[in-house]
mmCIF file of C-alpha atoms in Angstrom:
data_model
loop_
_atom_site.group_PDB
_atom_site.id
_atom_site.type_symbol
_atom_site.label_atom_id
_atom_site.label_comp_id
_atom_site.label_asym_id
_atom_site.label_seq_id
_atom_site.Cartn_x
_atom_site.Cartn_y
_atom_site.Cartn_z
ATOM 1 C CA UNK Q 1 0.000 0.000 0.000
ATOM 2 C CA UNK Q 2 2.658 2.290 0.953
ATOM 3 C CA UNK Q 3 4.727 1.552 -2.125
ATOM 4 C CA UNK Q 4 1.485 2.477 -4.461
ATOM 5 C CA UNK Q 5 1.281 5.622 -2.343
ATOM 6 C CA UNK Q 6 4.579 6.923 -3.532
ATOM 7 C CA UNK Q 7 4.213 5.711 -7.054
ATOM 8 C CA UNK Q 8 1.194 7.826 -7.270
ATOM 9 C CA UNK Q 9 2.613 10.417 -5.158
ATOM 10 C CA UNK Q 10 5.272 10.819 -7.787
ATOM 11 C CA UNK Q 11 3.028 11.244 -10.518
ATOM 12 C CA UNK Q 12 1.377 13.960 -9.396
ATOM 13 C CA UNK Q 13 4.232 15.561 -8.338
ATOM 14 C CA UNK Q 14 5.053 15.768 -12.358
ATOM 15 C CA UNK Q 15 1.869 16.286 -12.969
ATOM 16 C CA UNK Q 16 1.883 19.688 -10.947
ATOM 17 C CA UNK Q 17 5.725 20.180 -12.338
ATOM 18 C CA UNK Q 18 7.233 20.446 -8.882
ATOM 19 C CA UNK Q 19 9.839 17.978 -9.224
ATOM 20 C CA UNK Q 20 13.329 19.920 -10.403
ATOM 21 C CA UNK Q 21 14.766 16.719 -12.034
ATOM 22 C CA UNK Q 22 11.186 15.434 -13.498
ATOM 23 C CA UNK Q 23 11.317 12.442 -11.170
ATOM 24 C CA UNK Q 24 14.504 10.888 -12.672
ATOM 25 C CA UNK Q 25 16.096 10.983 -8.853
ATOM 26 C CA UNK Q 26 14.568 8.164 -6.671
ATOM 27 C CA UNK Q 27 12.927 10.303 -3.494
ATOM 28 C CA UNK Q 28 13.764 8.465 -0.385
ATOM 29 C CA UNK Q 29 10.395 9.942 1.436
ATOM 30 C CA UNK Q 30 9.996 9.193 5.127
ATOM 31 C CA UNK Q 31 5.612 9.010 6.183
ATOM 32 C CA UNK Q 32 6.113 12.795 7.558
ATOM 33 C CA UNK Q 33 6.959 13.790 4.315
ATOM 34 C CA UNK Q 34 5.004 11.744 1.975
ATOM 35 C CA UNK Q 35 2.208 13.007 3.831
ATOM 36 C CA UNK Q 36 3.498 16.515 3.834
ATOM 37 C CA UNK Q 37 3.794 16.674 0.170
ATOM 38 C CA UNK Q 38 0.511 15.337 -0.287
ATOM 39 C CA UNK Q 39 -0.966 18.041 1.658
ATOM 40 C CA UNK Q 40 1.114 20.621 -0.687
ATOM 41 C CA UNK Q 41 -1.064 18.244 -3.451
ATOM 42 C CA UNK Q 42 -4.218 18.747 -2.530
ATOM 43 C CA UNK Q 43 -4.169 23.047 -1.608
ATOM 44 C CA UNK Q 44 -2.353 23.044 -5.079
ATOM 45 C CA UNK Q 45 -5.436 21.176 -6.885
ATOM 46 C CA UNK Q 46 -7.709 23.359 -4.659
ATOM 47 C CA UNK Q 47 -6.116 26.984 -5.155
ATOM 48 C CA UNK Q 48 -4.365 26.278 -8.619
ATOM 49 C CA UNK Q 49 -3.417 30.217 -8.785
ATOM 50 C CA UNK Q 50 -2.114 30.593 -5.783
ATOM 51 C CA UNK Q 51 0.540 27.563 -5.658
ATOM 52 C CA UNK Q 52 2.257 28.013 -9.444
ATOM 53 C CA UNK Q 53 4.692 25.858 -10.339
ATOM 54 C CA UNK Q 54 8.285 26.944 -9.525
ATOM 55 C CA UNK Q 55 9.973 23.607 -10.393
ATOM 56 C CA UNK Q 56 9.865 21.540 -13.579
ATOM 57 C CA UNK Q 57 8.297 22.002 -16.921
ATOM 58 C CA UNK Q 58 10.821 25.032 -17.195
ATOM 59 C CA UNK Q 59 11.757 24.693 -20.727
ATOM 60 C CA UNK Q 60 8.388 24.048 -22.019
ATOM 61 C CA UNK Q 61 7.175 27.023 -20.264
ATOM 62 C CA UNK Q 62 10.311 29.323 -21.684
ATOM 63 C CA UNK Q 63 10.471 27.889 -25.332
ATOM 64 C CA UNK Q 64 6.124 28.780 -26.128
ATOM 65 C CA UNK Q 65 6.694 32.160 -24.550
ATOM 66 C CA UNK Q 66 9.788 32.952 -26.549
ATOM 67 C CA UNK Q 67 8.709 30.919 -30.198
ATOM 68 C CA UNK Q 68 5.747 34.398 -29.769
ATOM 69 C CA UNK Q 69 8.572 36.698 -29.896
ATOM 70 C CA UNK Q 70 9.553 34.853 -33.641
ATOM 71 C CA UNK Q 71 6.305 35.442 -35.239
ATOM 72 C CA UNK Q 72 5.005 38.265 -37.836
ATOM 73 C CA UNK Q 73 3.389 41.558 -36.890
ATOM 74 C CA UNK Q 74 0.045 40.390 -38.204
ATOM 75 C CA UNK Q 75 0.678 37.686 -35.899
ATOM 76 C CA UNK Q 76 1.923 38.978 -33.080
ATOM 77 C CA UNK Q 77 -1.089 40.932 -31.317
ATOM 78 C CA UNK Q 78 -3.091 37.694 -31.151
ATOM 79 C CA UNK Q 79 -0.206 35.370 -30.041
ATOM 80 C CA UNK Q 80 1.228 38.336 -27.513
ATOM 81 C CA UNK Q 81 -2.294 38.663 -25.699
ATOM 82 C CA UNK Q 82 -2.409 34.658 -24.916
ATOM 83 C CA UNK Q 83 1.362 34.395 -24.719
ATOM 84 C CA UNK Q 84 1.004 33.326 -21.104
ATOM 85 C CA UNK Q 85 -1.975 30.694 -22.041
ATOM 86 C CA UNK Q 86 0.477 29.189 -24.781
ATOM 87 C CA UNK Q 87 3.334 29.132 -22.040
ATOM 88 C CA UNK Q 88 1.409 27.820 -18.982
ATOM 89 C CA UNK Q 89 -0.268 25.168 -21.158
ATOM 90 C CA UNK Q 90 2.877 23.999 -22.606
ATOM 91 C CA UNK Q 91 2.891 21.229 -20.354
ATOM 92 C CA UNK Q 92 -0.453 19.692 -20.771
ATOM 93 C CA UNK Q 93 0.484 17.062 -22.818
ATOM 94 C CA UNK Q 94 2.780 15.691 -20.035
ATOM 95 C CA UNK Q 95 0.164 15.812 -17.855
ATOM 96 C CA UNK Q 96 -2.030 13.726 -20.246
ATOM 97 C CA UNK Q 97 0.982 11.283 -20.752
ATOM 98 C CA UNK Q 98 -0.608 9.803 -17.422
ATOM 99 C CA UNK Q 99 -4.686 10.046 -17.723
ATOM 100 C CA UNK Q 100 -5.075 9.664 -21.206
ATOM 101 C CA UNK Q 101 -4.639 6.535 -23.096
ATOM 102 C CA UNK Q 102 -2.639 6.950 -26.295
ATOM 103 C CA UNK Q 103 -0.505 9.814 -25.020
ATOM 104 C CA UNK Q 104 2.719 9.082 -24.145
ATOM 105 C CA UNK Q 105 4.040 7.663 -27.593
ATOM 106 C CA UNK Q 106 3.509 11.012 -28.842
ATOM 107 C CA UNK Q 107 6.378 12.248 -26.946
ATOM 108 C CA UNK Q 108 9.602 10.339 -28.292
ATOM 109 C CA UNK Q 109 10.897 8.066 -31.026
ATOM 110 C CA UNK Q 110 13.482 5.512 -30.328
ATOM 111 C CA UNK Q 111 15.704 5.487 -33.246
ATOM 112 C CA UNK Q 112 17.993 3.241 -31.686
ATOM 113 C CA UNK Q 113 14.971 -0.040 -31.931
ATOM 114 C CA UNK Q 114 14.787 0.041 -35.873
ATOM 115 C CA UNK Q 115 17.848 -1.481 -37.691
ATOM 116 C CA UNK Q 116 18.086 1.064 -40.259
ATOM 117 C CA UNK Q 117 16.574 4.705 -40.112
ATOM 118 C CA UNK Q 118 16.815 5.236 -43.840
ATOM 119 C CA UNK Q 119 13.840 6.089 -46.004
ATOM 120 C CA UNK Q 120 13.629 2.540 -46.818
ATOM 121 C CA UNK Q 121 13.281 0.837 -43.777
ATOM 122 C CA UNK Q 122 11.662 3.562 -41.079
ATOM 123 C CA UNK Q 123 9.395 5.362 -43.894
ATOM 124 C CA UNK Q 124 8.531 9.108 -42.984
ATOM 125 C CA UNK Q 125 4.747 9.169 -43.613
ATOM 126 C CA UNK Q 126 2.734 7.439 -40.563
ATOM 127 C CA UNK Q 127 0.728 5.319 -43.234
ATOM 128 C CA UNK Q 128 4.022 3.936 -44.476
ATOM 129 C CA UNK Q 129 5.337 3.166 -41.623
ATOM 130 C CA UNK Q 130 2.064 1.370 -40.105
ATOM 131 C CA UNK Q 131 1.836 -0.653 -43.240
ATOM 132 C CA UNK Q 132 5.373 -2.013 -42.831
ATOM 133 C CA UNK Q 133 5.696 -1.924 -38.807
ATOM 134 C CA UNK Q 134 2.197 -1.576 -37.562
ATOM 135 C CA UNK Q 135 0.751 0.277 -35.276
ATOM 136 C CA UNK Q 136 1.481 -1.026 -31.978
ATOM 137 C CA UNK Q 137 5.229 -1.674 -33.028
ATOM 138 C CA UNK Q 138 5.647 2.408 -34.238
ATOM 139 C CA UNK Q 139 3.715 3.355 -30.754
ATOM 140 C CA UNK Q 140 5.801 0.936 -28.481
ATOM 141 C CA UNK Q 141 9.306 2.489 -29.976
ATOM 142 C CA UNK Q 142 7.296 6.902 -29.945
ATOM 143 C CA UNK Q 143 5.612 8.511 -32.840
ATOM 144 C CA UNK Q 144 6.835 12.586 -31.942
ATOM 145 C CA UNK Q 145 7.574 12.810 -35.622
ATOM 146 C CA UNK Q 146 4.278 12.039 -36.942
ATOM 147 C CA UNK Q 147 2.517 13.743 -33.719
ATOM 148 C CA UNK Q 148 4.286 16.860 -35.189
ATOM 149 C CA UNK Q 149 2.730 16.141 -38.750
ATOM 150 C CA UNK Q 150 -0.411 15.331 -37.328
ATOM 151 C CA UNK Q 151 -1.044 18.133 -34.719
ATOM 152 C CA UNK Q 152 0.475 21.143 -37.434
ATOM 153 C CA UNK Q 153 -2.533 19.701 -39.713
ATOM 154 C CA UNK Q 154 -5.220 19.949 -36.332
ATOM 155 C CA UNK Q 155 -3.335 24.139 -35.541
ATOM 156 C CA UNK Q 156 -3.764 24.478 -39.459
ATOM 157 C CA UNK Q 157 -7.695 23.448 -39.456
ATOM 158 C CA UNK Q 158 -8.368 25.401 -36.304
ATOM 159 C CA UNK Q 159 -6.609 28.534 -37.803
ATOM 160 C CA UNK Q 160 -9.058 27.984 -41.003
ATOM 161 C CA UNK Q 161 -12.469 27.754 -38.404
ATOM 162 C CA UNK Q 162 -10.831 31.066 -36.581
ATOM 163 C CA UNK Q 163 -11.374 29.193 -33.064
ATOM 164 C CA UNK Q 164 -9.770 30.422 -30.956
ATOM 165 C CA UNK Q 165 -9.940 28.064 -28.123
ATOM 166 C CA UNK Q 166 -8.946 25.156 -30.843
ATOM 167 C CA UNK Q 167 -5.734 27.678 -31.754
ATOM 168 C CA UNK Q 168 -4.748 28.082 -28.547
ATOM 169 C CA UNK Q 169 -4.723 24.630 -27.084
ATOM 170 C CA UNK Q 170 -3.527 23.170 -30.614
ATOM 171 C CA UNK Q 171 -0.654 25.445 -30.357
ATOM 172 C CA UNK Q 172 0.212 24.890 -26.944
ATOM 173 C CA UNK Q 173 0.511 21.155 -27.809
ATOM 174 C CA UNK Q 174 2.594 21.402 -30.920
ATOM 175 C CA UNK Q 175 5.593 23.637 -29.140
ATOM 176 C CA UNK Q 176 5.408 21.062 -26.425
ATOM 177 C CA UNK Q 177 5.898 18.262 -29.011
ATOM 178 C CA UNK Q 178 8.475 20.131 -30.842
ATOM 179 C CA UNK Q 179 10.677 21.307 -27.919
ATOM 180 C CA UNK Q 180 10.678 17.107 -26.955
ATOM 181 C CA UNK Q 181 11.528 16.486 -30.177
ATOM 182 C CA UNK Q 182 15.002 18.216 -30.282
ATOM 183 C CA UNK Q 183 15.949 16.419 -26.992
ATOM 184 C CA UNK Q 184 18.646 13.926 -27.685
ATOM 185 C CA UNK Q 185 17.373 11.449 -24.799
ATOM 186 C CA UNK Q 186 13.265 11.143 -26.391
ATOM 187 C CA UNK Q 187 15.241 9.640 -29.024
ATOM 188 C CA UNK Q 188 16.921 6.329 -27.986
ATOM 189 C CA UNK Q 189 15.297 3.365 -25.822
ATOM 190 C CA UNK Q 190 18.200 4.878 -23.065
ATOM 191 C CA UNK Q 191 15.922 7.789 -23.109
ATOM 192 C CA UNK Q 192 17.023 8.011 -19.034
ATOM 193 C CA UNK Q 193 20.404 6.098 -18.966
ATOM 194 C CA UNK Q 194 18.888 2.593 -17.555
ATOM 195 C CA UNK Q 195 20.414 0.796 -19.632
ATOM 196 C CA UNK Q 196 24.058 2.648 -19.100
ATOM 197 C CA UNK Q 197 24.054 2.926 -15.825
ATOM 198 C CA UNK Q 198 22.994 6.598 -15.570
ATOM 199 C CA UNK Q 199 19.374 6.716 -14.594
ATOM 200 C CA UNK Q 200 18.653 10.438 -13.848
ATOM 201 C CA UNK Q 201 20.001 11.805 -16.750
ATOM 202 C CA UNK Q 202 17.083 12.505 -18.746
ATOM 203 C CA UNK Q 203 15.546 14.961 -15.972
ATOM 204 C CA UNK Q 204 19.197 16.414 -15.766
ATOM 205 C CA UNK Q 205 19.742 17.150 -19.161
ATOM 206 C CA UNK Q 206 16.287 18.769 -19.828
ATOM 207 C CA UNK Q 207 15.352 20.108 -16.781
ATOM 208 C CA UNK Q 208 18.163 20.878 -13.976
ATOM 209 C CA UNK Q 209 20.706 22.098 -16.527
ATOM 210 C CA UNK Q 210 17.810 25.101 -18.030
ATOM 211 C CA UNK Q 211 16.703 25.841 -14.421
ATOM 212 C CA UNK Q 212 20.161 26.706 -13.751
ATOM 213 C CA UNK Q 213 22.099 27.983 -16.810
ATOM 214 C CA UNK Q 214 19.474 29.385 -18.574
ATOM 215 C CA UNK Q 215 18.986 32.801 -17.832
ATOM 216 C CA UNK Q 216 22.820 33.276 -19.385
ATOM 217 C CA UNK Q 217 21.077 31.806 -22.814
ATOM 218 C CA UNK Q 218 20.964 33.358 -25.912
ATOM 219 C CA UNK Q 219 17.450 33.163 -27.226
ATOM 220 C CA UNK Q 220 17.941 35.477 -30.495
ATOM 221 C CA UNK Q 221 16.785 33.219 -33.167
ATOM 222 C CA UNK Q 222 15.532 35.502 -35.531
ATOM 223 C CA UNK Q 223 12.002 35.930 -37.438
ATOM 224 C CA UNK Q 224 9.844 32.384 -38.183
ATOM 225 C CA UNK Q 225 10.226 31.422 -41.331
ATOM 226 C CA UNK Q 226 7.762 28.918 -43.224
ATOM 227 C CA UNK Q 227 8.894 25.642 -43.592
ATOM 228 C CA UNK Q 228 8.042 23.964 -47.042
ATOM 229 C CA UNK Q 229 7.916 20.538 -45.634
ATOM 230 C CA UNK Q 230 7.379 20.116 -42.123
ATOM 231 C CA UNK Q 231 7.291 16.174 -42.348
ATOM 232 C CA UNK Q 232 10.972 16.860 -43.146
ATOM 233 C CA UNK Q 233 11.959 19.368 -40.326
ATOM 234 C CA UNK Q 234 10.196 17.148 -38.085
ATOM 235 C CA UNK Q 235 12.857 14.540 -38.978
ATOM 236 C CA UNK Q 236 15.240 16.813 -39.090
ATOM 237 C CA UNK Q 237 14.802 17.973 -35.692
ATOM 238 C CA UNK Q 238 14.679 13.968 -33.993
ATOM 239 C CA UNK Q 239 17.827 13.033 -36.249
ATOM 240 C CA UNK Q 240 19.337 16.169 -35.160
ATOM 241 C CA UNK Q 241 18.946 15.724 -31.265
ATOM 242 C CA UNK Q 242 19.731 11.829 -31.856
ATOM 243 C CA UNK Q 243 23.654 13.187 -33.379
ATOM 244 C CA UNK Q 244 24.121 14.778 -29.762
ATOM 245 C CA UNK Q 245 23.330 11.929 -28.058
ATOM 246 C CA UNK Q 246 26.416 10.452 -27.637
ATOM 247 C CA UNK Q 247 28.156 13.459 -26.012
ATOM 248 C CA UNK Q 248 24.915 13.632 -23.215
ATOM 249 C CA UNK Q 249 25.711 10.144 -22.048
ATOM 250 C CA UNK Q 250 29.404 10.017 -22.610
ATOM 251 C CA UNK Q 251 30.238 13.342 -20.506
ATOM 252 C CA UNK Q 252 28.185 12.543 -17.786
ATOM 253 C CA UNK Q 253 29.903 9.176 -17.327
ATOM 254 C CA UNK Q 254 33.341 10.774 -18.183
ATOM 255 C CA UNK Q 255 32.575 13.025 -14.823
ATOM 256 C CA UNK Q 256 30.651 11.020 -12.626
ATOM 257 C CA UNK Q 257 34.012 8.935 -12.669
ATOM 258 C CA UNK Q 258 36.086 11.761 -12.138
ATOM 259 C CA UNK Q 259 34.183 13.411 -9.041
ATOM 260 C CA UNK Q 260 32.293 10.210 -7.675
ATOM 261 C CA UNK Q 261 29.101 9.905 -6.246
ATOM 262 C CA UNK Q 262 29.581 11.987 -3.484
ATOM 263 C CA UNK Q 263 30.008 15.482 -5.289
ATOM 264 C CA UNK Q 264 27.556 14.459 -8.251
ATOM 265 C CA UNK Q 265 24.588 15.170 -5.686
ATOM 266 C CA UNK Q 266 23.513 17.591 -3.480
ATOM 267 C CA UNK Q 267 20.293 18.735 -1.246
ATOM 268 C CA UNK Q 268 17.623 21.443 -1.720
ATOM 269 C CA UNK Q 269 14.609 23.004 -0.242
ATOM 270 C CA UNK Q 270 11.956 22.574 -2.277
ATOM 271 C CA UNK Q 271 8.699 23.635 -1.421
ATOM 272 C CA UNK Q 272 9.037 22.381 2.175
ATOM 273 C CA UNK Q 273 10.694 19.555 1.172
ATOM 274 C CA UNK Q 274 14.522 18.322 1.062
ATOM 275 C CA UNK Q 275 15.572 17.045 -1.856
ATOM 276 C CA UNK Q 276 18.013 15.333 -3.656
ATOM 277 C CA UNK Q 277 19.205 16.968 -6.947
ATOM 278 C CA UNK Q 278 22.761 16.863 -8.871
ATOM 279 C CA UNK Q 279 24.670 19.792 -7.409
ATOM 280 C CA UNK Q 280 25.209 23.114 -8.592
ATOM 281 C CA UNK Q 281 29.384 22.164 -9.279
ATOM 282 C CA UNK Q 282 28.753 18.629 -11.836
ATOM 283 C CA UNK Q 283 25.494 20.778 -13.235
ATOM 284 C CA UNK Q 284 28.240 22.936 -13.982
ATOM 285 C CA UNK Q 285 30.907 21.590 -15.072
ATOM 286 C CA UNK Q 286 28.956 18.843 -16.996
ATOM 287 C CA UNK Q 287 27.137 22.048 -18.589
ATOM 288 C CA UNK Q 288 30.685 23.198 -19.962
ATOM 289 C CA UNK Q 289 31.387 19.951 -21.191
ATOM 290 C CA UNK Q 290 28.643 19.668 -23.191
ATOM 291 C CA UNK Q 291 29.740 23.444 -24.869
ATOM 292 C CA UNK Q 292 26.575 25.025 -25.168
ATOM 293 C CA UNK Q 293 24.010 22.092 -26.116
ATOM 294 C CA UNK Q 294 21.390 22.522 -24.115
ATOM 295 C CA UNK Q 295 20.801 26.270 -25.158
ATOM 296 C CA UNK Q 296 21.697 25.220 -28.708
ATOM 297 C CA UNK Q 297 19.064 22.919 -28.808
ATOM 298 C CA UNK Q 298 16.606 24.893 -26.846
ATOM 299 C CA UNK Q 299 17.245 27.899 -29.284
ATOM 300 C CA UNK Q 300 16.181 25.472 -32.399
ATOM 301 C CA UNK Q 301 12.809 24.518 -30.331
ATOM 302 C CA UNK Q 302 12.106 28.046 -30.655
ATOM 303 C CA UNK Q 303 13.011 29.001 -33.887
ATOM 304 C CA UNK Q 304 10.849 25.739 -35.064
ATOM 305 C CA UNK Q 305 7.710 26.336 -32.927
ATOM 306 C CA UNK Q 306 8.121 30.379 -34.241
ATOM 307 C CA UNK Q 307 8.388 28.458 -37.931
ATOM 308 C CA UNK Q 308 5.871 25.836 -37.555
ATOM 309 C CA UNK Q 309 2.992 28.644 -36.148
ATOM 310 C CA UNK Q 310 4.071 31.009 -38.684
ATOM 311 C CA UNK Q 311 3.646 27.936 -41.332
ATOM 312 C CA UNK Q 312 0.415 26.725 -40.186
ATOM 313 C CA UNK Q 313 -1.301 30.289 -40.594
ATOM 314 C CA UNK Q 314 0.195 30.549 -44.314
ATOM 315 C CA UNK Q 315 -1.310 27.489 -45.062
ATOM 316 C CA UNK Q 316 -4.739 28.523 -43.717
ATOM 317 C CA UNK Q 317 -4.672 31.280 -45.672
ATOM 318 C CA UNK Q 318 -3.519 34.378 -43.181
ATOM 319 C CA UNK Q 319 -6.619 35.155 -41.229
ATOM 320 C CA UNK Q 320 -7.196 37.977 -39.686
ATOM 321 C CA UNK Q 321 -5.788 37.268 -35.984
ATOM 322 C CA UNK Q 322 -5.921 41.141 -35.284
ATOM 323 C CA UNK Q 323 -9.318 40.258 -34.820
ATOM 324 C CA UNK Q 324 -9.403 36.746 -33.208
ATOM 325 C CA UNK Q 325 -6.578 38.858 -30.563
ATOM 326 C CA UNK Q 326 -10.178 40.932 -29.620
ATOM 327 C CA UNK Q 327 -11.996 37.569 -28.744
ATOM 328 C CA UNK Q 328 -12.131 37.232 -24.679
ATOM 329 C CA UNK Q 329 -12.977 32.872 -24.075
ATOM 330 C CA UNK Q 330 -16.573 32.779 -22.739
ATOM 331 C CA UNK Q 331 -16.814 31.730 -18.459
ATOM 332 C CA UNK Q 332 -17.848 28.334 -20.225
ATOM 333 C CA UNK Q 333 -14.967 27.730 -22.183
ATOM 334 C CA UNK Q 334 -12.689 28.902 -18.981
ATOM 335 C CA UNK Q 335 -14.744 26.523 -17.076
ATOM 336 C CA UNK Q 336 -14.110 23.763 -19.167
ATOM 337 C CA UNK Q 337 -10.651 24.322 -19.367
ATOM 338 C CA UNK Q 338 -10.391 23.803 -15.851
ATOM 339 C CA UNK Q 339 -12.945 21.051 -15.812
ATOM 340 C CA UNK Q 340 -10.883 19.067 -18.116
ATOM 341 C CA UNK Q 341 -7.698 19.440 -15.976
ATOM 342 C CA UNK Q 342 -9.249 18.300 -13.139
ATOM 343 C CA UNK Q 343 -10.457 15.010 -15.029
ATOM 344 C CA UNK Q 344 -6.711 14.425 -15.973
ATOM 345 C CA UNK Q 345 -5.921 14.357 -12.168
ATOM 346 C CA UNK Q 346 -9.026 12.251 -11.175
ATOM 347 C CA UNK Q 347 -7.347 9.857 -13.949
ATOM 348 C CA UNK Q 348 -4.039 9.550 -12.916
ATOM 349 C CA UNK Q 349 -5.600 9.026 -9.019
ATOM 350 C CA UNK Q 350 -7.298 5.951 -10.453
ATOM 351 C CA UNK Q 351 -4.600 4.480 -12.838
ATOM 352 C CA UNK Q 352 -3.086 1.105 -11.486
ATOM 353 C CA UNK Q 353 0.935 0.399 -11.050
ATOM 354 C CA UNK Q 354 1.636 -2.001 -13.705
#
């Protein structure tokens, strides 16, 4: 009982984004603290506003609010007003990835399980690749490159029906899908160094290093360009972050051998609650190591959400969003949005340990 306590305690604590390395550290919780966290839990699901995240989900968050900052004038009053909707949403489809059935493929591709990546043997469109793998082969081993096919289509169609609600939330999704797309680790089945030797990495890489280092990032991608095939930046973008994977696994392993165990991790206060993180000196010096990657590939989420927006308004044919920027969402549609959150949670409560 105690054991299925923490396993859901742990999920909510990504699903509210408080955990600074995205739950790759094992918590070693004593019953005063499990229970203290799940107090912090429940005020946070009761008084949403009041608790915001301050840990995790960081470079979702950052990379929507800064893709705005690529886009045309004629885009940017629309985009500029909801800015903070299209940043604080950036994370719903990790919180899905544990209520909602079908989900969590959407968010990786393991290269690494398919002999051959060419053209030949991993085919780019979905319906290819279903008709030679199938689908429950192509979902065991991530679909993010079709899911950013697939969801540019859905922002496309909503831009067409001017919806605003649809925009937003369609939008939301596809930075979030994007930005996982050009990490290295949602591209290999080692996608959190299990089968190296260096579990925690994944949450490292993607979410300690940008909480620390990334205020000195440089963010200055320049204007969003459209992108005349965006099944082939999508590919792009995976085979891209897969190139860099070597160097995330090797230098970690390179300095965890130099420093040991004992100066790889460190304790923090976090939200009431000590915590076990990597410490500020590896972050570091593992940071310099790795010469700039994690803002590198940060700075390309950016530029291709800014592109990929910017793309999927051409293709609807430019409307108006000077207008759409005037629309305030209805008490209803508010309600809903909250409504729906709070079936995600009620989800997640009931889902069984497999």
């Amino acid at each position: 009982m105690y054991k299925r306590f923490i396993w859901l305690l742990g999920l909510v604590n990504i699903f509210f984004g408080n955990v600074g390395v995205a739950g790759s550290i094992k918590y070693d919780y004593t019953d005063s603290q499990a229970s203290k966290r799940l107090g912090l839990v429940i005020e946070q699901a009761r008084h949403p506003a009041k608790h915001r995240p301050k840990w995790g989900f960081f470079a979702h968050q950052q990379i929507n609010r800064l893709a705005v900052f690529t886009l045309p004038v004629d885009m940017m009053p629309f985009f500029k007003k909801y800015s903070s909707f299209l940043a604080d949403n950036a994370v719903n489809p990790d919180k899905r990835r544990y209520a909602v059935v079908g989900e969590a493929p959407r968010h990786f591709i393991d290269l690494d399980a398919y002999v051959d990546t060419s053209a030949v043997t991993l085919p780019r469109f979905y319906k290819d690749a279903t008709g030679r793998y199938g689908d429950d082969t192509l979902a065991l081993h991530g679909l993010v490159p079709w899911q950013i096919q697939l969801t540019k289509y859905q922002l496309t169609e909503a831009f067409k029906q001017r919806n605003v609600r649809r925009i937003l939330r369609v939008a939301a999704d596809l930075g979030h899908y994007i930005a996982d797309a050009n990490v290295p680790l949602h591209t290999t089945r080692n996608y959190n160094g299990q089968l190296t030797n260096q579990q925690g990495i994944h949450g490292f890489w993607e979410s300690r290093l940008p909480e620390l280092f990334s205020a000195d990032y440089d963010f200055l991608t320049g204007q969003a360009e459209y992108v005349e095939s965006p099944q082939k930046a999508a590919w792009r973008a995976v085979f891209k972050a897969n190139a860099a994977l070597d160097s995330v696994l090797r230098f970690e392993k390179q300095l965890t051998e130099e420093l040991g165990e004992t100066r790889k991790y460190g304790f923090e206060e976090r939200n009431g609650i000590t915590t076990k993180v990597y410490s500020a000196d590896f972050s570091r010096q593992y940071s310099e190591r790795l010469s700039g990657q994690v803002e590198r590939q940060m700075r390309a989420s950016v530029k291709m959400v800014g592109d990929f927006w910017y793309t999927c308004w051409v293709d609807a044919g430019q409307p108006d969003l000077r207008a759409l920027a005037k629309y305030q969402l209805t008490d209803q549609e508010q309600k809903e949005e909250v409504e729906e959150k709070k079936s995600w949670l009620k989800r997640l409560f009931s889902a069984r340990e497999e």
